[in-house]
């Protein structure tokens, strides 16, 4: 009987993975903590701690089931600090004759497995069944279509899974999408639920110390670490979300708060992407809450759409188009990332708070990512690679299969409208409508020019002007280009000068990894010089 080494990657912590179910009794199951994975972008310390702690708990559970488990800790002397190196080394150590791994979620790692230096042992890849739509099914859906709109995919997935469908296979509530009910701005008073507290156990405490020692220089704090590191804790978070936050999820999905980082969002993306939860069970829990009359339909539908629709869709888009997708830059954006993305030191209150929340929690909710930090980078013309590296580094849930289409496609429109029908560009007015940031800001959101004018405003018009040739023909942009073209030339000139002046005085980070990302915040020293104006 062959003796396989079964490699479980840090984001494959699912007890009933096919690779485990099909493993012979003599198989060695192996997990490796390695520097390489922590540093290919400077991951937030909370993300590294979350994965290491979840991996250690998962290994313990496998041992309790009677499996033979090998676990490489980051500071083990013989650690090669590289996933492929570790698999080869450990396979030899246990006398294994083949290596099996579930297909990795990122192209980078798949390419490395395919191109590994010639090694004596064969590698076999096993299908990852943790998505509701297989890549083959997605490719079939996409075949022959000129436009791959998420909404069409989502309806198809509703029919395929039967989620929120009635007995005639029609959408519950006679509508596919309740988004028009889901755009409520932030109310004056609100009291979002506290996230459940997970007291760190010995495993998590050890990991926090380890990560603090090895990844101290990365952007982000470890204090207040409170992510679920076992399936049981993740299920507890799911239950808490369904009971306390889902009833308001739809209404305030797009709202942004100066005080509350999580509002009524699920905080489940980290657990879902690491495999602690399966997407179907999360969607079914939301559907059941609606069928039992515990949450309104717009909330259940809005939430299910994010997982059944967006999450599956971006994964399909990623694998359909990689590695070419990563090279796209339709708007020819070429600016480096403003240095304050690594420090939060800006007078723009909305940006400051989104970056501070990211530093403190390895989390910002979708609209902060899309309409604050993302929108700002779009308006400035930040290079896709620079922005993608940032998003991939700083969030608890970040893996390229989900981060890249969201950043390059949805935020930066760098795929030229393949994923989204128009750029999500907005002036300060949008942020003012959806948040309470502007009242705390030194800039005046109503002003377009002048020392205290909100930078989003002039940048917005300058962005539209710069890309007029490419965007003015887009039906969904007609109205706004109508306004731009009606604008008097001296007003346009003033807006242009205001934006250029603002962009000129920003500091830029030439490339990630050059600086000390956390020290920058602590010392407040970010005078790294301007690299481009
Ligand atoms: P909720 O708002 O409560 O949503 C519920 C779930 O729906 C999430 O847990 C997530 O699994 C899924 N979901 C929601 N929106 C999306 C989306 N656009 N794409 C895919 N899944 C979605 N999500 C990631 O999981 N990893 C990333 O690396 C990531 N990078 C992003 C980068 C940018 C620039 C943007 C605009 C969005 C990104 N997202 C990413 C999507 C989304 O912002 C996060 O999934 C969400 O904020 C996670 O928080 P939550 O669990 O509280 O989500
Ligand atoms: C993100 C990450 C980190 C920080 N560390 C590890 C690790 O030490 N060992 C491991 O197996 N996986 C880690 N991961 C997750 C991988 O980067 C992830 O499996 C690939 O990017 C594929 O999605
Ligand atoms: Fe952001 Fe402008 Fe509002 Fe300040 S005034 S918080 S910069 S939108």
Coordinates of C-alpha atoms and ligand atoms in Angstrom, one line a residue:
X1 CA 0.0 0.0 0.0
X2 CA 1.4 3.5 -0.9
X3 CA 2.3 5.7 2.0
X4 CA 1.3 9.2 1.1
X5 CA 2.2 12.5 2.7
X6 CA -1.0 14.5 2.9
X7 CA -0.2 18.2 2.9
X8 CA -2.8 20.4 4.4
X9 CA -2.2 24.1 3.6
X10 CA -3.0 26.9 6.1
X11 CA -6.3 27.8 4.3
X12 CA -7.5 24.1 4.0
X13 CA -8.6 23.5 7.6
X14 CA -11.7 21.5 6.7
X15 CA -12.3 18.2 8.6
X16 CA -14.1 16.5 5.8
X17 CA -11.8 17.5 2.9
X18 CA -11.8 14.8 0.2
X19 CA -8.0 14.4 0.6
X20 CA -8.5 13.4 4.2
X21 CA -11.6 11.3 3.6
X22 CA -9.7 9.3 1.0
X23 CA -6.5 8.9 2.9
X24 CA -5.2 5.3 3.7
X25 CA -4.6 4.5 7.3
X26 CA -0.8 4.7 7.1
X27 CA -0.9 8.2 5.6
X28 CA 1.0 11.0 7.3
X29 CA -0.9 14.2 7.5
X30 CA 1.4 17.3 7.5
X31 CA 1.0 21.0 8.2
X32 CA 3.9 23.4 7.9
X33 CA 4.4 26.9 9.3
X34 CA 6.9 28.6 7.0
X35 CA 8.4 32.1 6.7
X36 CA 7.9 32.1 2.9
X37 CA 4.1 32.2 3.2
X38 CA 4.2 34.9 5.9
X39 CA 6.4 37.1 3.8
X40 CA 5.6 36.9 0.1
X41 CA 3.6 40.0 1.0
X42 CA 4.0 41.4 4.5
X43 CA 0.9 39.8 6.0
X44 CA -0.8 41.5 9.0
X45 CA 0.4 39.8 12.2
X46 CA -3.2 38.9 13.1
X47 CA -3.6 37.0 9.9
X48 CA -0.5 35.0 10.5
X49 CA -1.4 34.3 14.1
X50 CA -5.0 33.4 13.1
X51 CA -3.7 30.8 10.6
X52 CA -1.0 29.4 12.8
X53 CA -3.3 29.0 15.7
X54 CA -6.0 27.5 13.6
X55 CA -3.5 25.1 12.0
X56 CA -2.2 24.0 15.4
X57 CA -5.8 23.4 16.7
X58 CA -6.6 21.5 13.5
X59 CA -3.5 19.3 13.9
X60 CA -4.6 18.5 17.5
X61 CA -8.0 17.5 16.3
X62 CA -6.6 15.2 13.6
X63 CA -4.3 13.6 16.2
X64 CA -7.4 13.1 18.5
X65 CA -9.1 11.3 15.6
X66 CA -6.1 8.8 15.6
X67 CA -4.3 10.1 12.5
X68 CA -0.6 10.2 12.2
X69 CA 0.2 14.0 12.0
X70 CA 3.4 15.8 11.4
X71 CA 3.5 19.5 12.4
X72 CA 6.4 21.9 11.5
X73 CA 6.6 24.9 13.8
X74 CA 8.0 28.1 12.5
X75 CA 11.0 28.0 14.7
X76 CA 11.9 24.3 14.4
X77 CA 15.6 24.0 13.6
X78 CA 15.3 21.9 10.5
X79 CA 12.4 24.0 9.0
X80 CA 13.3 24.8 5.4
X81 CA 10.8 27.7 5.6
X82 CA 9.2 26.9 2.3
X83 CA 6.1 24.7 1.7
X84 CA 7.5 22.7 -1.1
X85 CA 10.9 22.2 0.7
X86 CA 9.0 21.1 3.8
X87 CA 6.8 18.6 1.9
X88 CA 9.9 17.0 0.3
X89 CA 11.9 17.0 3.6
X90 CA 9.1 15.5 5.7
X91 CA 8.1 12.9 3.1
X92 CA 11.6 11.6 3.2
X93 CA 11.7 11.7 7.0
X94 CA 8.6 9.4 7.2
X95 CA 9.6 7.2 4.2
X96 CA 6.5 8.4 2.2
X97 CA 6.4 7.5 -1.5
X98 CA 4.1 10.2 -2.8
X99 CA 2.9 13.7 -1.8
X100 CA -0.8 14.7 -2.1
X101 CA -2.1 18.2 -1.8
X102 CA -5.5 19.8 -2.3
X103 CA -5.3 22.3 -5.1
X104 CA -4.0 25.6 -3.7
X105 CA -6.2 28.7 -3.8
X106 CA -3.5 30.9 -5.3
X107 CA -1.9 30.7 -8.8
X108 CA 1.5 31.6 -7.3
X109 CA 1.6 28.4 -5.3
X110 CA 0.1 26.2 -8.0
X111 CA 2.8 27.5 -10.4
X112 CA 5.5 26.7 -7.8
X113 CA 4.1 23.1 -7.3
X114 CA 4.1 22.6 -11.1
X115 CA 7.5 24.0 -11.6
X116 CA 9.2 22.5 -8.6
X117 CA 12.7 21.4 -9.2
X118 CA 12.9 17.8 -10.2
X119 CA 12.3 15.7 -7.1
X120 CA 12.2 12.0 -6.6
X121 CA 8.6 11.8 -5.3
X122 CA 5.5 12.2 -7.4
X123 CA 3.0 15.0 -6.4
X124 CA -0.8 14.5 -6.8
X125 CA -3.3 17.3 -6.6
X126 CA -6.7 16.6 -5.2
X127 CA -9.9 18.6 -6.1
X128 CA -10.9 21.3 -3.6
X129 CA -14.6 20.7 -2.9
X130 CA -15.1 23.7 -0.6
X131 CA -16.9 25.9 -3.2
X132 CA -20.5 25.7 -4.3
X133 CA -19.5 25.9 -8.0
X134 CA -16.7 23.8 -9.3
X135 CA -14.2 25.5 -11.7
X136 CA -15.5 23.2 -14.5
X137 CA -19.1 24.3 -13.9
X138 CA -18.0 28.0 -13.8
X139 CA -16.2 27.6 -17.1
X140 CA -19.2 26.0 -18.7
X141 CA -21.4 28.8 -17.4
X142 CA -18.9 31.4 -18.8
X143 CA -18.5 29.7 -22.2
X144 CA -19.9 31.6 -25.1
X145 CA -20.9 34.5 -22.9
X146 CA -19.7 38.0 -23.9
X147 CA -20.5 39.4 -20.5
X148 CA -19.9 37.7 -17.2
X149 CA -22.1 39.7 -14.9
X150 CA -22.3 38.6 -11.3
X151 CA -26.0 39.0 -11.2
X152 CA -26.5 36.4 -14.0
X153 CA -24.2 34.0 -12.3
X154 CA -25.9 34.5 -9.0
X155 CA -29.4 33.7 -10.4
X156 CA -28.0 30.6 -12.0
X157 CA -26.5 29.6 -8.7
X158 CA -29.8 30.2 -6.9
X159 CA -31.5 27.8 -9.3
X160 CA -28.6 25.3 -9.1
X161 CA -28.6 25.2 -5.2
X162 CA -32.3 25.9 -4.6
X163 CA -31.3 28.5 -2.0
X164 CA -34.1 31.0 -1.4
X165 CA -36.2 29.4 -4.2
X166 CA -39.9 28.6 -3.9
X167 CA -41.6 25.4 -4.9
X168 CA -42.0 26.6 -8.5
X169 CA -38.3 27.3 -8.7
X170 CA -38.9 31.0 -8.6
X171 CA -37.1 33.4 -6.2
X172 CA -38.6 33.8 -2.8
X173 CA -40.4 37.2 -2.6
X174 CA -40.7 37.2 -6.4
X175 CA -37.4 39.1 -6.6
X176 CA -33.9 38.0 -7.1
X177 CA -32.3 41.0 -5.5
X178 CA -33.4 43.4 -2.7
X179 CA -30.5 45.8 -3.1
X180 CA -32.7 48.8 -3.3
X181 CA -33.7 48.2 0.4
X182 CA -30.1 47.8 1.3
X183 CA -28.6 51.3 1.0
X184 CA -29.6 52.9 4.2
X185 CA -27.1 55.5 5.4
X186 CA -25.8 55.4 9.0
X187 CA -28.6 56.3 11.5
X188 CA -27.8 58.9 14.2
X189 CA -27.9 56.3 16.9
X190 CA -27.0 52.7 16.5
X191 CA -26.0 49.9 18.7
X192 CA -24.3 47.1 16.7
X193 CA -23.7 43.8 18.6
X194 CA -20.3 43.1 20.2
X195 CA -18.4 40.4 18.5
X196 CA -18.2 37.2 20.6
X197 CA -15.1 37.0 22.7
X198 CA -12.7 34.1 22.2
X199 CA -10.3 34.0 25.1
X200 CA -6.9 32.9 23.8
X201 CA -5.9 29.4 25.1
X202 CA -2.3 28.1 25.5
X203 CA -2.0 27.4 21.8
X204 CA -3.1 30.9 20.7
X205 CA -0.9 32.6 23.4
X206 CA 2.2 30.7 22.2
X207 CA 1.4 31.7 18.6
X208 CA 0.9 35.3 19.5
X209 CA 4.4 35.4 21.1
X210 CA 5.9 33.6 18.1
X211 CA 4.3 36.0 15.6
X212 CA 5.2 39.0 17.6
X213 CA 8.9 37.9 17.6
X214 CA 9.1 37.0 13.9
X215 CA 6.8 39.5 12.2
X216 CA 7.1 42.5 14.4
X217 CA 8.0 44.8 11.5
X218 CA 4.8 44.0 9.6
X219 CA 1.9 46.6 9.5
X220 CA -0.7 45.8 12.1
X221 CA -1.2 45.2 15.8
X222 CA -1.7 41.9 17.7
X223 CA -3.5 43.4 20.7
X224 CA -7.1 42.5 21.0
X225 CA -6.7 39.4 18.7
X226 CA -10.2 37.9 18.7
X227 CA -10.6 35.7 15.6
X228 CA -12.2 32.2 15.8
X229 CA -9.3 29.6 15.5
X230 CA -11.4 26.4 15.6
X231 CA -14.5 25.2 13.8
X232 CA -16.4 25.3 17.0
X233 CA -15.6 29.0 17.6
X234 CA -16.4 29.8 14.0
X235 CA -19.8 28.1 14.3
X236 CA -20.3 30.1 17.5
X237 CA -19.6 33.3 15.5
X238 CA -22.0 32.2 12.8
X239 CA -24.8 31.6 15.3
X240 CA -24.1 35.0 16.9
X241 CA -24.2 36.8 13.6
X242 CA -27.4 35.2 12.5
X243 CA -29.1 36.0 15.8
X244 CA -27.8 39.5 16.5
X245 CA -26.5 41.1 13.2
X246 CA -28.2 39.5 10.2
X247 CA -31.6 41.1 11.0
X248 CA -30.0 44.5 10.2
X249 CA -27.3 43.3 7.7
X250 CA -29.2 44.3 4.6
X251 CA -30.3 47.7 5.8
X252 CA -26.9 48.9 6.9
X253 CA -24.7 46.9 4.5
X254 CA -23.3 50.0 2.8
X255 CA -23.1 52.3 5.9
X256 CA -19.7 53.3 7.3
X257 CA -19.2 54.3 10.9
X258 CA -16.4 56.4 12.4
X259 CA -16.6 54.3 15.7
X260 CA -17.8 50.8 14.8
X261 CA -15.6 48.7 12.5
X262 CA -17.9 45.7 12.1
X263 CA -21.4 47.2 12.2
X264 CA -23.7 44.4 11.2
X265 CA -21.2 42.5 9.1
X266 CA -20.6 38.8 9.6
X267 CA -16.8 38.8 10.3
X268 CA -16.8 35.3 8.8
X269 CA -14.6 35.8 5.8
X270 CA -11.4 34.7 7.6
X271 CA -13.1 31.5 8.9
X272 CA -14.7 30.8 5.5
X273 CA -11.5 31.3 3.5
X274 CA -9.4 29.2 5.9
X275 CA -12.0 26.3 5.6
X276 CA -13.3 26.5 9.2
X277 CA -16.8 27.0 7.8
X278 CA -18.3 25.8 4.5
X279 CA -20.1 28.3 2.4
X280 CA -23.2 26.2 2.0
X281 CA -23.8 25.8 5.8
X282 CA -23.4 29.6 6.2
X283 CA -26.0 30.3 3.4
X284 CA -28.3 27.6 4.8
X285 CA -28.2 29.1 8.3
X286 CA -29.2 32.5 6.9
X287 CA -32.0 30.9 4.8
X288 CA -33.3 29.0 7.8
X289 CA -33.4 32.2 9.9
X290 CA -35.6 33.8 7.2
X291 CA -37.9 30.8 6.9
X292 CA -38.3 30.7 10.7
X293 CA -39.3 34.4 10.6
X294 CA -36.2 35.6 12.5
X295 CA -34.8 37.9 9.8
X296 CA -36.3 39.8 6.9
X297 CA -35.9 38.6 3.4
X298 CA -33.8 41.5 2.2
X299 CA -31.2 40.7 4.9
X300 CA -31.1 37.0 4.2
X301 CA -31.0 37.5 0.4
X302 CA -28.4 40.3 0.6
X303 CA -26.1 38.2 2.8
X304 CA -26.5 35.0 0.7
X305 CA -25.8 36.9 -2.5
X306 CA -22.4 37.9 -1.1
X307 CA -21.4 34.3 -0.6
X308 CA -23.3 32.3 -3.2
X309 CA -22.8 35.1 -5.7
X310 CA -19.8 37.3 -5.2
X311 CA -17.5 34.9 -3.5
X312 CA -18.1 32.1 -6.0
X313 CA -18.0 34.4 -8.9
X314 CA -14.7 36.1 -8.1
X315 CA -13.1 32.7 -7.6
X316 CA -14.4 31.6 -11.1
X317 CA -13.1 34.8 -12.7
X318 CA -9.7 34.4 -11.1
X319 CA -9.1 30.9 -12.3
X320 CA -10.6 31.5 -15.7
X321 CA -8.2 34.3 -16.4
X322 CA -5.0 33.8 -14.4
X323 CA -2.1 34.4 -14.8
X324 CA -2.9 37.0 -17.5
X325 CA -5.5 38.8 -15.4
X326 CA -2.9 40.0 -12.9
X327 CA -1.1 42.0 -15.7
X328 CA -4.1 44.1 -16.7
X329 CA -4.0 47.8 -16.3
X330 CA -6.7 49.2 -18.6
X331 CA -6.5 52.8 -17.1
X332 CA -2.7 52.8 -17.3
X333 CA -2.5 53.7 -13.6
X334 CA 1.2 54.2 -12.7
X335 CA 1.3 55.9 -9.3
X336 CA 2.9 54.2 -6.3
X337 CA 0.9 53.7 -3.2
X338 CA 0.6 56.7 -0.9
X339 CA 2.8 56.0 2.1
X340 CA 0.0 56.7 4.6
X341 CA -1.7 53.4 3.6
X342 CA 1.0 51.9 5.9
X343 CA 0.6 54.4 8.7
X344 CA -2.9 56.0 8.7
X345 CA -1.3 59.4 8.9
X346 CA -3.5 61.5 6.9
X347 CA -6.0 64.3 7.7
X348 CA -8.6 62.6 5.6
X349 CA -10.7 61.2 8.4
X350 CA -12.4 58.5 6.3
X351 CA -9.1 57.2 5.1
X352 CA -7.5 57.5 8.5
X353 CA -10.2 55.5 10.2
X354 CA -10.3 52.8 7.6
X355 CA -6.5 52.3 7.9
X356 CA -6.6 52.5 11.7
X357 CA -9.3 49.9 11.8
X358 CA -7.3 47.7 9.4
X359 CA -4.2 48.1 11.6
X360 CA -6.1 47.2 14.8
X361 CA -8.4 44.4 13.5
X362 CA -6.9 43.1 10.2
X363 CA -10.4 44.0 9.0
X364 CA -12.4 46.7 7.3
X365 CA -15.8 46.0 5.8
X366 CA -16.6 45.9 2.2
X367 CA -17.7 49.5 1.6
X368 CA -14.6 50.8 3.4
X369 CA -12.4 48.7 1.1
X370 CA -14.4 49.6 -2.0
X371 CA -15.5 53.2 -1.5
X372 CA -12.9 54.6 0.8
X373 CA -9.4 53.1 0.4
X374 CA -10.2 51.6 -2.9
X375 CA -12.0 54.6 -4.4
X376 CA -9.1 56.9 -3.3
X377 CA -6.5 54.7 -5.0
X378 CA -8.7 54.6 -8.1
X379 CA -9.0 58.4 -8.2
X380 CA -5.2 58.9 -7.6
X381 CA -4.3 56.3 -10.3
X382 CA -2.4 53.9 -8.1
X383 CA -0.7 51.0 -10.0
X384 CA -2.8 47.8 -9.6
X385 CA 0.2 45.8 -8.4
X386 CA 0.9 48.2 -5.6
X387 CA -2.7 48.3 -4.4
X388 CA -3.2 44.6 -4.7
X389 CA -0.2 43.9 -2.6
X390 CA -1.6 46.2 0.1
X391 CA -5.0 44.5 0.2
X392 CA -3.4 41.0 0.1
X393 CA -1.2 42.0 3.1
X394 CA -3.5 43.6 5.5
X395 CA -6.8 41.6 5.8
X396 CA -7.6 38.5 7.8
X397 CA -9.4 37.0 4.8
X398 CA -6.9 37.9 2.0
X399 CA -6.0 35.3 -0.6
X400 CA -5.3 36.2 -4.1
X401 CA -8.2 34.3 -5.6
X402 CA -10.6 36.6 -3.9
X403 CA -8.5 39.8 -3.4
X404 CA -7.3 40.2 -7.0
X405 CA -10.7 40.3 -8.8
X406 CA -12.0 42.6 -6.1
X407 CA -9.1 45.0 -6.2
X408 CA -7.9 44.9 -9.8
X409 CA -11.4 44.4 -11.3
X410 CA -14.0 45.9 -9.0
X411 CA -12.0 48.8 -7.4
X412 CA -9.5 49.8 -10.1
X413 CA -11.4 48.9 -13.3
X414 CA -8.0 47.7 -14.5
X415 CA -9.7 44.9 -16.4
X416 CA -11.6 47.5 -18.5
X417 CA -15.1 46.5 -17.4
X418 CA -14.8 42.7 -17.6
X419 CA -16.0 42.3 -14.0
X420 CA -17.9 45.5 -13.3
X421 CA -19.9 47.6 -15.7
X422 CA -18.5 50.9 -14.5
X423 CA -15.8 52.2 -12.1
X424 CA -16.9 52.6 -8.5
X425 CA -15.6 56.2 -8.5
X426 CA -17.2 58.7 -6.1
X427 CA -16.7 62.1 -4.7
X428 CA -16.8 63.0 -1.0
X429 CA -20.5 63.4 -1.3
X430 CA -21.0 59.6 -1.3
X431 CA -18.8 59.2 1.8
X432 CA -20.7 62.0 3.6
X433 CA -24.0 60.3 2.7
X434 CA -23.1 56.9 3.9
X435 CA -20.9 57.7 7.0
X436 CA -20.4 60.1 9.9
X437 CA -16.7 60.7 9.1
X438 CA -17.0 64.1 7.5
X439 CA -18.2 65.8 10.7
X440 CA -14.8 64.8 12.3
X441 CA -12.7 65.8 9.4
X442 CA -10.4 68.8 8.9
X443 CA -11.6 69.0 5.3
X444 CA -14.9 70.4 4.2
X445 CA -16.8 67.8 2.1
X446 CA -18.9 70.6 0.5
X447 CA -15.8 72.4 -0.9
X448 CA -14.1 71.5 -4.1
X449 CA -11.2 73.9 -4.1
X450 CA -9.1 75.7 -1.5
X451 CA -6.9 74.6 1.4
X452 CA -9.7 72.8 3.3
X453 CA -11.5 71.3 0.3
X454 CA -12.3 67.6 0.5
X455 CA -9.6 65.9 -1.6
X456 CA -12.0 63.3 -3.0
X457 CA -13.9 66.0 -4.8
X458 CA -11.2 67.5 -7.1
X459 CA -9.7 64.0 -7.5
X460 CA -13.0 62.7 -8.7
X461 CA -13.4 65.3 -11.4
X462 CA -9.8 65.0 -12.4
X463 CA -10.2 61.2 -12.7
X464 CA -13.2 61.6 -14.9
X465 CA -11.4 64.2 -17.1
X466 CA -8.3 62.0 -17.4
X467 CA -10.3 59.0 -18.6
X468 CA -12.9 60.7 -20.6
X469 CA -12.0 59.0 -23.8
X470 CA -12.3 55.5 -22.3
X471 CA -15.3 56.1 -20.0
X472 CA -17.6 58.7 -21.6
X473 CA -19.1 56.2 -24.0
X474 CA -20.3 54.0 -21.1
X475 CA -24.1 54.4 -20.8
X476 CA -23.9 54.3 -17.0
X477 CA -21.4 57.2 -17.0
X478 CA -23.4 59.4 -19.5
X479 CA -25.0 61.6 -16.8
X480 CA -21.8 62.4 -15.0
X481 CA -19.9 63.2 -18.2
X482 CA -22.9 65.4 -19.1
X483 CA -22.2 67.4 -15.9
X484 CA -18.4 67.5 -16.6
X485 CA -19.0 68.8 -20.0
X486 CA -21.4 71.5 -18.8
X487 CA -18.8 72.7 -16.4
X488 CA -17.2 76.1 -17.2
X489 CA -13.5 75.8 -18.3
X490 CA -12.2 77.9 -15.4
X491 CA -13.9 75.7 -12.9
X492 CA -12.5 72.6 -14.5
X493 CA -9.1 74.2 -14.5
X494 CA -9.3 75.0 -10.8
X495 CA -10.4 71.4 -10.0
X496 CA -7.6 70.0 -12.1
X497 CA -5.0 72.3 -10.4
X498 CA -6.4 71.4 -7.0
X499 CA -6.1 67.7 -7.7
X500 CA -2.6 67.9 -9.2
X501 CA -1.4 70.0 -6.2
X502 CA -2.8 67.4 -3.8
X503 CA -1.2 64.5 -5.6
X504 CA 2.1 66.3 -5.8
X505 CA 2.4 66.8 -2.1
X506 CA 1.7 63.2 -1.1
X507 CA 4.5 60.8 0.0
X508 CA 4.6 57.6 -1.9
X509 CA 5.8 54.1 -1.0
X510 CA 8.0 53.0 -4.0
X511 CA 7.3 49.2 -3.4
X512 CA 6.0 47.2 -0.5
X513 CA 8.6 45.6 1.7
X514 CA 11.1 48.4 1.4
X515 CA 10.1 50.1 4.6
X516 CA 9.4 49.1 8.1
X517 CA 5.6 49.1 7.9
X518 CA 4.8 49.0 11.5
X519 CA 7.6 51.2 12.8
X520 CA 6.3 53.9 10.4
X521 CA 3.1 54.1 12.4
X522 CA 4.7 54.0 15.8
X523 CA 7.3 56.7 15.1
X524 CA 5.1 58.7 12.9
X525 CA 8.1 59.0 10.6
X526 CA 7.1 58.6 7.0
X527 CA 9.3 61.1 5.3
X528 CA 10.5 58.6 2.7
X529 CA 10.6 61.2 0.0
X530 CA 8.4 61.6 -3.0
X531 CA 8.9 59.1 -5.8
X532 CA 6.6 60.5 -8.3
X533 CA 4.3 63.5 -8.6
Ligands
LIG1 P1 -19.9 40.5 5.1 O1 -20.1 41.8 4.6 O2 -20.7 40.1 6.3 O3 -20.3 39.5 3.9 C1 -20.5 38.1 4.1 C2 -19.6 37.2 3.3 O4 -19.8 37.4 2.0 C3 -18.1 37.5 3.6 O5 -17.6 36.8 4.7 C4 -17.5 37.0 2.3 O6 -17.2 35.6 2.4 C5 -18.5 37.2 1.2 N1 -18.3 38.4 0.4 C6 -18.8 39.6 0.6 N2 -18.4 40.4 -0.4 C7 -17.6 39.7 -1.2 C8 -16.8 40.0 -2.3 N3 -16.9 41.2 -2.9 N4 -16.0 39.0 -2.8 C9 -16.0 37.8 -2.3 N5 -16.7 37.5 -1.2 C10 -17.5 38.4 -0.6 N6 -13.0 39.2 0.7 C11 -12.2 38.2 1.1 O7 -12.8 37.2 1.6 N7 -10.9 38.2 0.9 C12 -10.2 39.3 0.3 O8 -9.0 39.2 0.1 C13 -11.0 40.4 -0.1 N8 -10.4 41.5 -0.6 C14 -11.2 42.5 -1.0 C15 -10.5 43.6 -1.6 C16 -11.3 44.7 -2.0 C17 -10.6 45.9 -2.6 C18 -12.7 44.7 -1.8 C19 -13.5 45.9 -2.3 C20 -13.3 43.6 -1.3 C21 -12.6 42.5 -0.8 N9 -13.2 41.4 -0.3 C22 -12.4 40.3 0.1 C23 -14.7 41.3 -0.2 C24 -15.3 41.8 1.1 O9 -14.9 43.1 1.4 C25 -15.0 40.9 2.3 O10 -15.3 39.5 2.0 C26 -15.8 41.3 3.5 O11 -15.5 42.6 3.9 C27 -15.5 40.3 4.7 O12 -16.1 40.7 5.9 P2 -17.4 40.0 6.5 O13 -17.1 38.5 6.7 O14 -17.8 40.8 7.7 O15 -18.4 40.1 5.3
LIG2 C1 -1.3 32.9 4.4 C2 -0.5 31.8 5.0 C3 0.5 32.1 5.9 C4 0.8 33.4 6.4 N1 1.3 31.1 6.4 C5 1.1 29.8 6.0 C6 2.0 28.8 6.5 O1 2.9 29.0 7.2 N2 1.7 27.5 6.1 C7 0.7 27.2 5.2 O2 0.5 26.1 4.9 N3 -0.1 28.2 4.7 C8 0.1 29.5 5.1 N4 -0.7 30.5 4.6 C9 -1.7 30.1 3.6 C10 -1.1 29.9 2.2 O3 -0.5 31.2 1.8 C11 -2.2 29.6 1.2 O4 -2.5 28.2 1.4 C12 -1.9 29.8 -0.2 O5 -1.7 31.1 -0.4 C13 -2.9 29.2 -1.1 O6 -4.2 29.9 -1.0
LIG3 FE1 -13.3 61.9 3.7 FE2 -13.7 64.2 2.5 FE3 -15.4 63.5 4.4 FE4 -12.9 64.2 5.0 S1 -14.5 65.5 4.1 S2 -14.0 62.4 5.8 S3 -11.7 63.4 3.3 S4 -15.0 62.5 2.4

